[in-house]
Amino acid sequence: MNKSEQTAINGIPEPTLRRLPTYCQVLRRLAAQDHEHVSCTQIGRELNLDPTQVRKDLSLAGATGRPKVGYPTGELYRSIETFLGWNDARDAVLVGAGSLGTALLGYTPFDQYGVKIVAAFDVDPAKCNTKIHGVRVFPLMKLPNLLERLHVHIGILTVPAEAAQSVCDQMTINGILAIWNFAPTALTVPEGVIVQNENLFSSLGILSSKLTAALRGAGTIYSISDARTAGKA
Amino acid sequence: MNKSEQTAINGIPEPTLRRLPTYCQVLRRLAAQDHEHVSCTQIGRELNLDPTQVRKDLSLAGATGRPKVGYPTGELYRSIETFLGWNDARDAVLVGAGSLGTALLGYTPFDQYGVKIVAAFDVDPAKCNTKIHGVRVFPLMKLPNLLERLHVHIGILTVPAEAAQSVCDQMTINGILAIWNFAPTALTVPEGVIVQNENLFSSLGILSSKLTAALRGAGTIYSISDARTAGKA
DNA sequence: TAGATTGTTAATCGATTAACAATC
DNA sequence: TAGATTGTTAATCGATTAACAATC
């Protein structure tokens, strides 16, 4: 049932989509260092990935290289960028100008990664009609009206879990097609709407359970510096 | 070589570790609503997951239920919490008190999720010796000294990509065993050190490539039926 | 040429899903 | 009891990895 997150779009596996942006980051650096060409082996070394996997990912994104030579760095970068839809930024709105929302409003790199936040919304009257990092904050009430006028397709959700579904509904009713959800709760959306969950607590769960396992193992047989053994099993 | 990130710990698959925290969130809500028992079907409905998968996850976490009855809600919650190491909070330090770092310092739910940030560090003298959301900010220079004294095992990295590896090295040299990395760059760490990458741009890449695909194919039968699966979260 | 590298197909591995007996 | 649910084993599915011919 939860096909959404794992299912391939256009035959592109989700893990591939997740890796493509990291290739962009490496390629940008290599291009700045005047590397005209780059091989899958090089990229794989930078990111600790199997070169074959890199090659398969690149081919899925439509890139082509030359045997022995590799891929032209700049061209490869641009073709991934285009594939991801990052070459020209899309407008987005953010709802929930709390600490996390504020941070995202000030996160300048987004411009380079295909997203431009054009308006923010909050229920707190104290925040409304101010600007945060140059973005105007509107009362939540105005969301439907403004969405209709602005034709924005991306919504960023940084509200508390309790408010998430209600705001989500208001977004989808008014034309939002993709929601980047930072609220730690599952959203129900109409068919066709894309939801990308960013659950910080899930990551934290992985981190702490691995650490717990490592420390547990360290206490019994291995020393702390040997925690690696506990980490692999 | 980055097996550490993908490899199961104690035979627990990474996807399971990622789902366990979401079960906690649902269970907490159900417990508050006085549900004494809960079934995998119920949990699955809340999160759009296959009930069999939920059951398997729970069994991997060591929980047991009773046929027809289900799992005792409170007990199940506590057993997952314990499994994740969230029952008593671990100390952590944060390096990089920029906008994202500041947001994390103010993210109160962390206390409930096993992490307590006891100190922050930054290179900017203007930020040093102040408090952000009640956490003292120290000059980065003091990191080694303080880590040694505090015996902290978790490091949160919210510095720019260029500084990430250097700070990471300072962390691991001084006893950090697990790094929550928000910098958009791959880290090289000694064996046994756990790295959990939180690459916002990877998520953004998935979101925007799916949206691009959906908009590109808008109108064709193919993309509409394809978008259906993308909707479920 | 020789060796590195691409592109692609086949094999492997692991996670999800299905099937089903046990049980309350 | 009947039906829902657990626990577990087997089947399926998909991603990763290996193998290898083509090629610059």
XYZ file of C-alpha atoms (C1' of nucleotides) in Angstrom:
514
model
C 0.000 0.000 0.000
C 2.764 2.443 0.751
C 4.070 2.082 -2.745
C 4.556 5.826 -2.939
C 7.950 6.103 -1.385
C 9.449 2.985 -2.877
C 7.849 2.934 -6.272
C 9.762 3.968 -9.320
C 8.543 6.846 -11.416
C 9.214 6.401 -15.102
C 11.094 3.247 -14.195
C 13.628 5.108 -12.072
C 14.125 3.382 -8.710
C 13.770 5.588 -5.658
C 17.330 4.832 -4.410
C 18.645 6.139 -7.715
C 16.668 9.357 -7.343
C 18.140 9.735 -3.883
C 21.705 9.341 -5.156
C 21.476 11.629 -8.184
C 21.680 14.839 -6.109
C 24.848 13.615 -4.419
C 26.415 13.125 -7.856
C 25.554 16.733 -8.621
C 27.387 17.846 -5.514
C 30.515 15.892 -6.420
C 30.399 16.958 -10.053
C 30.099 20.606 -9.144
C 33.247 20.350 -7.051
C 35.167 18.426 -9.718
C 34.103 20.886 -12.402
C 35.381 23.743 -10.236
C 38.705 21.891 -10.041
C 38.901 21.800 -13.843
C 38.305 18.095 -14.274
C 37.119 17.922 -17.874
C 36.059 14.301 -17.620
C 35.024 12.055 -14.800
C 34.646 8.281 -14.475
C 32.197 6.241 -12.435
C 35.141 4.923 -10.463
C 36.042 8.467 -9.392
C 32.493 9.364 -8.413
C 32.135 6.077 -6.572
C 35.320 6.693 -4.621
C 34.068 10.111 -3.496
C 30.748 8.751 -2.295
C 31.654 5.212 -1.242
C 29.502 3.701 -3.928
C 30.017 0.792 -6.288
C 31.142 2.138 -9.698
C 28.672 -0.140 -11.467
C 25.872 1.341 -9.453
C 26.969 4.850 -10.364
C 27.073 3.879 -14.020
C 23.596 2.387 -13.886
C 22.234 5.475 -12.151
C 23.780 7.768 -14.738
C 22.403 5.725 -17.589
C 18.912 5.839 -16.020
C 19.207 9.609 -15.891
C 19.992 9.542 -19.605
C 23.690 10.406 -19.450
C 26.199 8.851 -21.819
C 29.960 8.629 -21.656
C 32.858 7.367 -23.751
C 34.779 4.176 -22.930
C 38.166 4.868 -21.388
C 37.445 8.609 -21.290
C 34.468 8.813 -18.977
C 31.773 11.470 -18.898
C 32.281 15.172 -19.709
C 31.944 16.718 -16.255
C 29.969 19.841 -17.050
C 27.655 18.114 -19.467
C 26.969 15.294 -17.022
C 26.242 17.803 -14.284
C 23.785 19.663 -16.446
C 22.010 16.558 -17.649
C 21.385 15.365 -14.061
C 20.311 18.852 -13.084
C 17.828 18.917 -15.935
C 16.619 15.429 -15.101
C 15.895 16.548 -11.537
C 14.176 19.681 -12.754
C 16.732 21.871 -11.017
C 17.775 23.977 -13.950
C 15.101 26.538 -13.337
C 13.682 27.052 -9.858
C 10.034 26.325 -9.114
C 7.990 28.450 -6.766
C 7.010 27.021 -3.403
C 5.114 28.122 -0.319
C 6.019 27.233 3.251
C 3.476 26.814 6.016
C 4.646 26.966 9.625
C 7.179 29.683 10.374
C 8.499 28.089 13.572
C 12.148 27.358 14.181
C 12.442 24.729 11.471
C 10.403 26.753 8.990
C 12.500 29.820 9.686
C 15.667 27.838 9.075
C 14.382 26.588 5.735
C 13.398 30.119 4.742
C 16.998 31.143 5.294
C 18.520 28.130 3.579
C 20.018 29.889 0.593
C 21.197 26.825 -1.330
C 17.583 25.979 -2.200
C 17.736 28.480 -5.038
C 20.369 26.307 -6.675
C 18.307 23.194 -6.098
C 15.165 24.047 -7.936
C 13.040 25.605 -5.231
C 12.208 29.213 -4.545
C 10.033 29.969 -1.529
C 7.791 32.851 -2.554
C 5.552 33.103 0.512
C 5.243 31.787 4.051
C 2.171 31.303 6.245
C 1.559 31.017 9.965
C -1.326 31.134 12.426
C 0.594 33.318 14.875
C -0.566 36.935 14.332
C 2.744 38.190 15.734
C 4.575 36.614 12.798
C 2.143 37.691 10.121
C 2.896 40.607 7.852
C 6.568 40.463 8.775
C 9.396 39.207 6.627
C 11.648 36.269 7.546
C 14.865 36.063 5.552
C 13.228 38.267 2.968
C 10.082 36.175 2.602
C 6.749 37.699 3.538
C 4.710 35.834 6.179
C 0.939 35.789 5.667
C -1.877 34.677 7.962
C -2.793 31.057 7.275
C -6.307 32.246 6.373
C -4.913 33.768 3.201
C -3.421 30.491 1.955
C -6.306 29.480 -0.373
C -6.556 32.922 -1.897
C -2.848 33.314 -2.508
C -2.331 29.788 -3.806
C -5.027 30.368 -6.349
C -3.393 33.567 -7.542
C 0.204 32.379 -7.526
C -0.206 28.982 -9.212
C 2.341 27.365 -6.915
C 2.743 23.591 -7.075
C 5.127 22.871 -4.190
C 4.176 23.129 -0.524
C 6.594 22.838 2.383
C 4.938 21.714 5.618
C 6.674 22.689 8.864
C 3.736 22.778 11.239
C 3.184 20.632 14.362
C 1.904 17.098 13.717
C -1.618 17.945 14.910
C -2.068 20.681 12.298
C -0.412 18.854 9.403
C -3.402 17.060 7.862
C -5.590 20.149 7.933
C -2.964 22.338 6.259
C -2.230 19.542 3.803
C -5.906 19.467 2.805
C -5.940 23.213 2.239
C -2.862 22.877 0.074
C -4.138 20.092 -2.145
C -7.563 21.701 -2.585
C -5.820 24.775 -3.927
C -3.553 23.204 -6.492
C -0.478 22.013 -4.605
C 0.850 18.884 -6.355
C 3.898 18.076 -4.240
C 4.294 18.346 -0.488
C 7.576 18.275 1.378
C 6.380 17.110 4.781
C 8.531 17.794 7.855
C 5.708 17.037 10.303
C 6.193 13.675 12.031
C 2.898 12.251 10.836
C 1.527 10.411 7.817
C -0.552 12.490 5.423
C -3.573 11.414 3.438
C -3.631 13.084 0.043
C -5.696 12.832 -3.154
C -4.436 10.554 -5.882
C -1.681 12.101 -7.906
C -0.286 14.330 -5.170
C 3.347 13.631 -4.330
C 4.406 13.499 -0.697
C 8.043 13.506 0.357
C 8.353 12.800 4.050
C 11.297 14.225 5.940
C 10.934 12.586 9.299
C 13.865 13.690 11.428
C 12.854 11.229 14.111
C 13.186 8.290 11.754
C 16.782 9.243 11.100
C 17.343 9.788 14.759
C 15.898 6.335 15.399
C 18.403 4.724 13.070
C 21.257 6.652 14.618
C 20.366 5.887 18.197
C 19.474 2.247 17.672
C 22.786 1.657 15.920
C 24.614 3.453 18.680
C 22.734 1.486 21.301
C 23.658 -1.748 19.546
C 27.297 -0.666 19.256
C 27.597 0.349 22.874
C 25.809 -2.786 24.009
C 28.332 -4.870 22.081
C 31.220 -2.774 23.327
C 30.271 -3.475 26.926
C 30.374 -7.206 26.535
C 33.154 -8.426 24.308
C 34.695 -5.568 22.463
C 36.390 -2.409 23.548
C 34.907 0.891 22.433
C 37.481 1.272 19.692
C 36.456 -2.155 18.434
C 32.818 -1.182 18.204
C 33.168 -1.707 14.472
C 32.661 -5.441 14.899
C 29.359 -4.807 16.604
C 28.502 -2.441 13.814
C 28.873 -4.955 11.036
C 27.125 -8.012 12.416
C 33.125 0.569 2.254
C 30.204 2.617 3.415
C 28.487 -0.610 4.270
C 27.961 0.797 7.737
C 25.114 2.903 6.452
C 23.253 0.193 4.584
C 24.162 -2.846 6.632
C 21.765 -4.280 9.139
C 22.673 -4.105 12.782
C 21.854 -7.235 14.735
C 20.093 -8.495 11.644
C 17.627 -5.600 11.668
C 17.150 -4.216 8.151
C 17.590 -0.480 7.754
C 14.035 0.035 6.407
C 12.710 -1.517 9.598
C 14.777 0.843 11.733
C 13.354 3.707 9.731
C 9.771 2.589 10.319
C 10.007 1.866 14.036
C 9.933 5.553 15.058
C 6.755 6.079 13.030
C 5.119 3.248 14.973
C 6.061 5.045 18.173
C 4.300 8.161 16.936
C 1.110 6.269 16.118
C 1.209 4.257 19.349
C 1.608 7.363 21.436
C -1.510 8.838 19.889
C -3.527 5.625 20.253
C -2.423 5.244 23.862
C -3.615 8.783 24.557
C -6.968 7.774 23.055
C -7.198 4.892 25.551
C -6.717 2.074 23.076
C -5.571 -0.742 25.352
C -4.605 -3.000 22.491
C -3.580 -2.421 18.911
C -3.320 -4.702 15.881
C -0.886 -4.622 12.983
C -3.843 -3.946 10.708
C -4.636 -0.775 12.636
C -1.054 0.463 12.622
C -0.752 -0.358 8.954
C -3.902 1.581 8.110
C -2.548 4.659 9.885
C 0.754 4.559 8.041
C -0.237 2.997 4.717
C 1.864 -0.064 5.391
C 1.235 -3.750 4.805
C 0.102 -5.354 8.099
C 2.496 -8.258 7.555
C 5.363 -5.843 7.302
C 4.334 -4.144 10.522
C 4.152 -7.520 12.250
C 7.576 -8.492 11.010
C 9.053 -5.181 12.128
C 7.541 -5.523 15.576
C 8.812 -9.046 15.932
C 12.316 -7.912 14.934
C 12.120 -5.295 17.664
C 11.312 -8.077 20.099
C 7.638 -7.297 20.684
C 5.051 -10.029 21.119
C 1.275 -9.932 20.891
C -1.665 -12.268 21.394
C -3.653 -13.741 18.500
C -7.005 -12.041 18.008
C -6.185 -9.485 20.723
C -3.187 -7.692 19.291
C -0.405 -5.941 21.182
C -0.833 -4.061 24.463
C -0.402 -0.481 23.297
C 1.625 0.956 26.159
C 3.872 -2.048 26.452
C 4.505 -2.112 22.709
C 5.345 1.569 22.750
C 7.825 1.135 25.571
C 9.483 -1.878 24.015
C 10.131 -0.039 20.740
C 11.307 2.989 22.678
C 13.754 0.850 24.591
C 14.871 -0.903 21.429
C 15.677 2.474 19.867
C 17.484 3.627 22.988
C 15.012 6.458 23.498
C 13.972 5.681 27.033
C 16.705 7.803 28.506
C 18.174 10.689 26.555
C 21.807 10.665 25.478
C 23.943 13.762 25.479
C 24.937 15.288 22.162
C 26.893 18.272 20.906
C 26.008 20.360 17.868
C 28.575 22.074 15.671
C 27.478 24.895 13.407
C 25.010 27.342 14.952
C 23.698 28.685 11.648
C 20.043 28.756 10.743
C 19.615 25.001 10.578
C 21.688 24.443 13.722
C 19.680 27.068 15.569
C 16.446 25.363 14.522
C 17.666 22.016 15.813
C 18.734 23.608 19.109
C 15.161 24.786 19.526
C 13.538 21.556 18.431
C 12.069 20.542 21.776
C 10.757 17.098 20.785
C 14.333 15.791 20.698
C 14.228 15.340 24.440
C 11.508 12.749 23.964
C 13.492 11.056 21.244
C 16.639 10.155 23.089
C 18.848 13.157 22.387
C 19.782 16.051 24.601
C 22.008 18.734 23.131
C 24.308 19.840 25.941
C 26.595 22.215 24.055
C 26.914 23.972 20.706
C 29.996 25.187 18.866
C 30.654 27.749 16.158
C 33.577 29.577 14.583
C 31.765 32.920 14.580
C 33.003 34.899 17.618
C 29.740 36.846 17.647
C 27.822 33.670 18.455
C 30.247 32.325 21.033
C 29.535 32.618 24.733
C 25.879 33.320 24.020
C 22.987 30.953 24.570
C 20.665 29.748 21.798
C 17.411 28.230 23.005
C 19.084 27.730 26.357
C 22.166 25.955 24.998
C 25.560 27.569 25.483
C 27.573 28.219 22.306
C 31.341 27.714 22.574
C 34.153 28.602 20.180
C 34.956 25.634 17.932
C 38.495 25.663 19.403
C 37.110 24.345 22.633
C 35.522 21.274 21.039
C 38.338 18.795 21.818
C 38.665 19.943 25.373
C 34.955 19.844 26.122
C 34.311 16.548 24.369
C 36.997 14.968 26.476
C 35.432 16.253 29.666
C 31.810 15.575 28.803
C 32.121 12.046 27.391
C 29.544 12.770 24.695
C 29.057 10.132 21.994
C 26.693 11.876 19.563
C 27.699 14.770 17.307
C 25.303 16.800 15.170
C 26.979 18.387 12.179
C 25.323 21.512 10.751
C 28.299 23.268 9.188
C 28.835 24.144 5.503
C 30.004 21.280 3.296
C 33.564 22.636 3.102
C 34.040 22.483 6.869
C 32.295 19.176 7.449
C 35.201 16.740 7.103
C 37.482 18.777 9.330
C 34.911 19.070 12.107
C 34.050 15.406 11.671
C 37.707 14.497 12.248
C 37.841 16.564 15.405
C 34.727 14.810 16.632
C 35.907 11.265 16.028
C 39.347 11.915 17.481
C 37.689 13.012 20.687
C 35.334 10.123 21.249
C 32.257 10.834 19.141
C 30.829 7.485 17.993
C 27.780 8.620 16.035
C 27.441 11.615 13.717
C 24.180 13.049 12.449
C 25.371 14.762 9.315
C 23.311 17.574 7.786
C 26.139 18.819 5.569
C 25.588 17.873 1.913
C 28.836 15.951 1.609
C 30.106 12.421 2.221
C 32.194 11.953 5.366
C 35.155 9.666 5.849
C 35.196 8.218 9.350
C 37.218 5.595 11.252
C 35.796 2.088 11.374
C 33.067 1.715 13.930
C 31.845 5.291 13.787
C 28.200 5.568 12.760
C 27.192 8.230 10.241
C 23.577 9.123 9.590
C 23.283 11.418 6.616
C 20.415 13.859 6.435
C 20.770 15.246 2.973
C 17.901 17.658 2.402
C 18.881 17.985 -1.228
C 18.453 14.275 -1.841
C 14.875 14.525 -0.638
C 14.370 17.619 -2.685
C 15.729 15.755 -5.682
C 13.155 13.018 -5.296
C 10.365 15.529 -4.873
C 11.281 17.667 -7.826
C 12.076 14.808 -10.209
C 8.716 13.211 -9.427
C 6.982 16.518 -9.917
C 8.854 17.107 -13.150
C 7.835 13.669 -14.377
C 4.221 14.257 -13.369
C 4.001 17.672 -15.025
C 5.835 16.501 -18.114
C 3.408 13.668 -18.650
C 0.338 15.583 -17.544
C -2.601 14.702 -19.753
C -1.422 11.309 -20.919
C -3.085 8.208 -19.548
C 0.275 6.847 -18.540
C 1.214 9.657 -16.216
C -2.155 9.849 -14.538
C -2.203 6.186 -13.608
C 1.441 6.426 -12.643
C 0.838 9.441 -10.446
C -1.782 7.477 -8.554
C 0.853 5.348 -6.862
C 2.919 8.422 -6.137
C 0.173 9.884 -4.013
C -0.020 7.382 -1.213
C 2.184 8.259 1.703
C 48.450 -2.274 -28.792
C 47.039 -2.612 -23.788
C 44.356 -1.099 -20.354
C 40.727 1.514 -18.607
C 36.168 2.404 -19.051
C 31.362 2.217 -20.816
C 26.974 -0.204 -21.525
C 24.291 -4.130 -20.683
C 22.920 -8.618 -19.405
C 22.942 -12.215 -15.810
C 23.471 -13.622 -10.922
C 22.957 -12.534 -6.275
C 21.115 -10.665 -2.393
C 17.746 -8.810 0.602
C 13.232 -6.780 1.514
C 8.401 -7.150 0.779
C 4.437 -9.781 0.238
C 1.744 -14.042 0.317
C 0.362 -18.230 2.505
C -0.976 -20.707 6.356
C -0.946 -23.073 10.762
C -1.546 -21.864 15.669
C -4.364 -19.556 18.958
C -7.250 -16.642 21.776
C -17.653 -21.915 17.689
C -16.108 -18.508 14.087
C -13.328 -15.055 12.934
C -9.579 -12.123 13.706
C -5.017 -11.998 14.608
C -0.239 -13.569 15.583
C 4.069 -15.829 14.225
C 6.658 -17.901 10.739
C 7.957 -19.996 6.530
C 7.897 -19.702 1.442
C 7.376 -16.975 -2.854
C 7.972 -12.820 -5.156
C 9.890 -8.727 -6.371
C 13.327 -5.348 -7.039
C 17.891 -3.396 -6.213
C 22.706 -4.300 -6.048
C 26.616 -6.564 -7.661
C 29.193 -9.404 -10.922
C 30.477 -10.620 -15.505
C 31.813 -9.455 -19.941
C 31.743 -7.758 -24.652
C 32.443 -3.323 -27.017
C 35.336 0.579 -27.556
C 38.286 4.623 -27.321
